[in-house]
JSON list of C-alpha atoms in Angstrom, two decimals:
[
{"chain": "A", "resi": 30, "resn": "UNK", "atom": "CA", "xyz": [58.87, 91.72, 115.13]},
{"chain": "A", "resi": 31, "resn": "UNK", "atom": "CA", "xyz": [61.03, 94.56, 116.37]},
{"chain": "A", "resi": 32, "resn": "UNK", "atom": "CA", "xyz": [63.51, 96.16, 114.02]},
{"chain": "A", "resi": 33, "resn": "UNK", "atom": "CA", "xyz": [66.98, 97.01, 115.26]},
{"chain": "A", "resi": 34, "resn": "UNK", "atom": "CA", "xyz": [67.79, 100.70, 115.07]},
{"chain": "A", "resi": 35, "resn": "UNK", "atom": "CA", "xyz": [70.97, 101.58, 113.17]},
{"chain": "A", "resi": 36, "resn": "UNK", "atom": "CA", "xyz": [72.15, 103.81, 115.99]},
{"chain": "A", "resi": 37, "resn": "UNK", "atom": "CA", "xyz": [71.79, 100.93, 118.47]},
{"chain": "A", "resi": 38, "resn": "UNK", "atom": "CA", "xyz": [73.74, 98.61, 116.18]},
{"chain": "A", "resi": 39, "resn": "UNK", "atom": "CA", "xyz": [76.57, 101.13, 115.85]},
{"chain": "A", "resi": 40, "resn": "UNK", "atom": "CA", "xyz": [76.69, 101.64, 119.62]},
{"chain": "A", "resi": 41, "resn": "UNK", "atom": "CA", "xyz": [76.91, 97.88, 120.23]},
{"chain": "A", "resi": 42, "resn": "UNK", "atom": "CA", "xyz": [79.68, 97.54, 117.62]},
{"chain": "A", "resi": 43, "resn": "UNK", "atom": "CA", "xyz": [81.51, 100.54, 119.12]},
{"chain": "A", "resi": 44, "resn": "UNK", "atom": "CA", "xyz": [81.36, 99.08, 122.60]},
{"chain": "A", "resi": 45, "resn": "UNK", "atom": "CA", "xyz": [82.69, 95.76, 121.35]},
{"chain": "A", "resi": 46, "resn": "UNK", "atom": "CA", "xyz": [85.54, 97.48, 119.49]},
{"chain": "A", "resi": 47, "resn": "UNK", "atom": "CA", "xyz": [86.42, 99.44, 122.64]},
{"chain": "A", "resi": 48, "resn": "UNK", "atom": "CA", "xyz": [86.07, 96.65, 125.22]},
{"chain": "A", "resi": 49, "resn": "UNK", "atom": "CA", "xyz": [87.65, 93.76, 123.31]},
{"chain": "A", "resi": 50, "resn": "UNK", "atom": "CA", "xyz": [91.00, 95.48, 122.59]},
{"chain": "A", "resi": 51, "resn": "UNK", "atom": "CA", "xyz": [91.26, 96.38, 126.28]},
{"chain": "A", "resi": 52, "resn": "UNK", "atom": "CA", "xyz": [90.76, 92.73, 127.25]},
{"chain": "A", "resi": 53, "resn": "UNK", "atom": "CA", "xyz": [93.20, 91.63, 124.53]},
{"chain": "A", "resi": 54, "resn": "UNK", "atom": "CA", "xyz": [95.76, 94.12, 125.86]},
{"chain": "A", "resi": 55, "resn": "UNK", "atom": "CA", "xyz": [95.36, 92.73, 129.37]},
{"chain": "A", "resi": 56, "resn": "UNK", "atom": "CA", "xyz": [95.60, 89.12, 128.17]},
{"chain": "A", "resi": 57, "resn": "UNK", "atom": "CA", "xyz": [98.67, 89.78, 126.00]},
{"chain": "A", "resi": 58, "resn": "UNK", "atom": "CA", "xyz": [100.41, 92.20, 128.35]},
{"chain": "A", "resi": 59, "resn": "UNK", "atom": "CA", "xyz": [103.26, 89.78, 129.05]},
{"chain": "A", "resi": 60, "resn": "UNK", "atom": "CA", "xyz": [104.29, 89.66, 125.38]},
{"chain": "A", "resi": 61, "resn": "UNK", "atom": "CA", "xyz": [105.01, 93.40, 125.05]},
{"chain": "A", "resi": 62, "resn": "UNK", "atom": "CA", "xyz": [105.31, 93.21, 121.27]},
{"chain": "A", "resi": 63, "resn": "UNK", "atom": "CA", "xyz": [104.69, 96.19, 119.02]},
{"chain": "A", "resi": 64, "resn": "UNK", "atom": "CA", "xyz": [102.17, 94.23, 116.94]},
{"chain": "A", "resi": 65, "resn": "UNK", "atom": "CA", "xyz": [99.96, 93.77, 120.02]},
{"chain": "A", "resi": 66, "resn": "UNK", "atom": "CA", "xyz": [100.07, 97.51, 120.73]},
{"chain": "A", "resi": 67, "resn": "UNK", "atom": "CA", "xyz": [99.14, 98.35, 117.15]},
{"chain": "A", "resi": 68, "resn": "UNK", "atom": "CA", "xyz": [96.34, 95.78, 117.10]},
{"chain": "A", "resi": 69, "resn": "UNK", "atom": "CA", "xyz": [94.77, 97.05, 120.32]},
{"chain": "A", "resi": 70, "resn": "UNK", "atom": "CA", "xyz": [95.29, 100.70, 119.39]},
{"chain": "A", "resi": 71, "resn": "UNK", "atom": "CA", "xyz": [93.67, 100.14, 116.01]},
{"chain": "A", "resi": 72, "resn": "UNK", "atom": "CA", "xyz": [90.71, 98.47, 117.68]},
{"chain": "A", "resi": 73, "resn": "UNK", "atom": "CA", "xyz": [90.27, 101.39, 120.07]},
{"chain": "A", "resi": 74, "resn": "UNK", "atom": "CA", "xyz": [90.43, 103.93, 117.24]},
{"chain": "A", "resi": 75, "resn": "UNK", "atom": "CA", "xyz": [87.90, 101.92, 115.26]},
{"chain": "A", "resi": 76, "resn": "UNK", "atom": "CA", "xyz": [85.61, 101.76, 118.28]},
{"chain": "A", "resi": 77, "resn": "UNK", "atom": "CA", "xyz": [85.75, 105.51, 118.82]},
{"chain": "A", "resi": 78, "resn": "UNK", "atom": "CA", "xyz": [85.07, 106.02, 115.10]},
{"chain": "A", "resi": 79, "resn": "UNK", "atom": "CA", "xyz": [81.99, 103.82, 115.27]},
{"chain": "A", "resi": 80, "resn": "UNK", "atom": "CA", "xyz": [80.86, 105.63, 118.41]},
{"chain": "A", "resi": 81, "resn": "UNK", "atom": "CA", "xyz": [81.09, 108.97, 116.61]},
{"chain": "A", "resi": 82, "resn": "UNK", "atom": "CA", "xyz": [79.07, 107.52, 113.74]},
{"chain": "A", "resi": 83, "resn": "UNK", "atom": "CA", "xyz": [76.45, 106.33, 116.23]},
{"chain": "A", "resi": 84, "resn": "UNK", "atom": "CA", "xyz": [76.26, 109.79, 117.80]},
{"chain": "A", "resi": 85, "resn": "UNK", "atom": "CA", "xyz": [75.58, 111.45, 114.44]},
{"chain": "A", "resi": 86, "resn": "UNK", "atom": "CA", "xyz": [73.06, 114.20, 115.05]},
{"chain": "A", "resi": 87, "resn": "UNK", "atom": "CA", "xyz": [74.13, 114.58, 118.68]},
{"chain": "A", "resi": 88, "resn": "UNK", "atom": "CA", "xyz": [77.66, 115.82, 117.97]},
{"chain": "A", "resi": 89, "resn": "UNK", "atom": "CA", "xyz": [78.95, 118.32, 115.43]},
{"chain": "A", "resi": 90, "resn": "UNK", "atom": "CA", "xyz": [78.99, 117.13, 111.84]},
{"chain": "A", "resi": 91, "resn": "UNK", "atom": "CA", "xyz": [82.75, 117.54, 111.54]},
{"chain": "A", "resi": 92, "resn": "UNK", "atom": "CA", "xyz": [83.20, 114.93, 114.27]},
{"chain": "A", "resi": 93, "resn": "UNK", "atom": "CA", "xyz": [80.56, 112.49, 113.10]},
{"chain": "A", "resi": 94, "resn": "UNK", "atom": "CA", "xyz": [81.66, 112.55, 109.46]},
{"chain": "A", "resi": 95, "resn": "UNK", "atom": "CA", "xyz": [85.26, 113.68, 109.00]},
{"chain": "A", "resi": 96, "resn": "UNK", "atom": "CA", "xyz": [86.86, 112.62, 112.28]},
{"chain": "A", "resi": 97, "resn": "UNK", "atom": "CA", "xyz": [84.89, 109.35, 112.41]},
{"chain": "A", "resi": 98, "resn": "UNK", "atom": "CA", "xyz": [85.96, 108.34, 108.89]},
{"chain": "A", "resi": 99, "resn": "UNK", "atom": "CA", "xyz": [89.57, 109.27, 109.64]},
{"chain": "A", "resi": 100, "resn": "UNK", "atom": "CA", "xyz": [89.54, 107.18, 112.84]},
{"chain": "A", "resi": 101, "resn": "UNK", "atom": "CA", "xyz": [87.98, 104.21, 111.04]},
{"chain": "A", "resi": 102, "resn": "UNK", "atom": "CA", "xyz": [90.59, 104.39, 108.28]},
{"chain": "A", "resi": 103, "resn": "UNK", "atom": "CA", "xyz": [93.57, 104.80, 110.63]},
{"chain": "A", "resi": 104, "resn": "UNK", "atom": "CA", "xyz": [92.28, 102.06, 112.94]},
{"chain": "A", "resi": 105, "resn": "UNK", "atom": "CA", "xyz": [91.99, 99.65, 110.04]},
{"chain": "A", "resi": 106, "resn": "UNK", "atom": "CA", "xyz": [95.47, 100.55, 108.79]},
{"chain": "A", "resi": 107, "resn": "UNK", "atom": "CA", "xyz": [96.95, 99.95, 112.25]},
{"chain": "A", "resi": 108, "resn": "UNK", "atom": "CA", "xyz": [95.33, 96.52, 112.46]},
{"chain": "A", "resi": 109, "resn": "UNK", "atom": "CA", "xyz": [96.53, 95.58, 108.97]},
{"chain": "A", "resi": 110, "resn": "UNK", "atom": "CA", "xyz": [100.05, 96.74, 109.86]},
{"chain": "A", "resi": 111, "resn": "UNK", "atom": "CA", "xyz": [99.89, 94.64, 113.01]},
{"chain": "A", "resi": 112, "resn": "UNK", "atom": "CA", "xyz": [99.07, 91.52, 111.02]},
{"chain": "A", "resi": 113, "resn": "UNK", "atom": "CA", "xyz": [101.80, 92.31, 108.50]},
{"chain": "A", "resi": 114, "resn": "UNK", "atom": "CA", "xyz": [104.29, 92.74, 111.35]},
{"chain": "A", "resi": 115, "resn": "UNK", "atom": "CA", "xyz": [103.41, 89.28, 112.64]},
{"chain": "A", "resi": 116, "resn": "UNK", "atom": "CA", "xyz": [104.00, 87.87, 109.15]},
{"chain": "A", "resi": 117, "resn": "UNK", "atom": "CA", "xyz": [107.34, 89.66, 108.86]},
{"chain": "A", "resi": 118, "resn": "UNK", "atom": "CA", "xyz": [106.37, 91.81, 105.86]},
{"chain": "A", "resi": 119, "resn": "UNK", "atom": "CA", "xyz": [105.50, 95.08, 107.56]},
{"chain": "A", "resi": 120, "resn": "UNK", "atom": "CA", "xyz": [104.99, 98.26, 105.57]},
{"chain": "A", "resi": 121, "resn": "UNK", "atom": "CA", "xyz": [107.55, 101.00, 106.00]},
{"chain": "A", "resi": 122, "resn": "UNK", "atom": "CA", "xyz": [106.41, 103.71, 108.40]},
{"chain": "A", "resi": 123, "resn": "UNK", "atom": "CA", "xyz": [106.93, 106.42, 105.79]},
{"chain": "A", "resi": 124, "resn": "UNK", "atom": "CA", "xyz": [104.56, 104.65, 103.40]},
{"chain": "A", "resi": 125, "resn": "UNK", "atom": "CA", "xyz": [102.03, 104.02, 106.14]},
{"chain": "A", "resi": 126, "resn": "UNK", "atom": "CA", "xyz": [101.93, 107.70, 107.12]}
]
């Protein structure tokens, strides 16, 4: 049995988080709502964060630790805000920042 390398798993997850928001943006382009933009943008930021985690050891530590964690956190916040906007109970921008 072959074990899956953690780096490979992170690269696959990163590619999914980068490719799927692009396809979602294309599919939902006609709606032009802010929630769609935030959802896709949050997915892209999360994907780049996971890619930096996967490249740990190949890039500088400040990028693979600090920047990656910041991107993962901001990407998640953008996606949560997008869902809250769809429900009509969005957070205030000042609080979100």
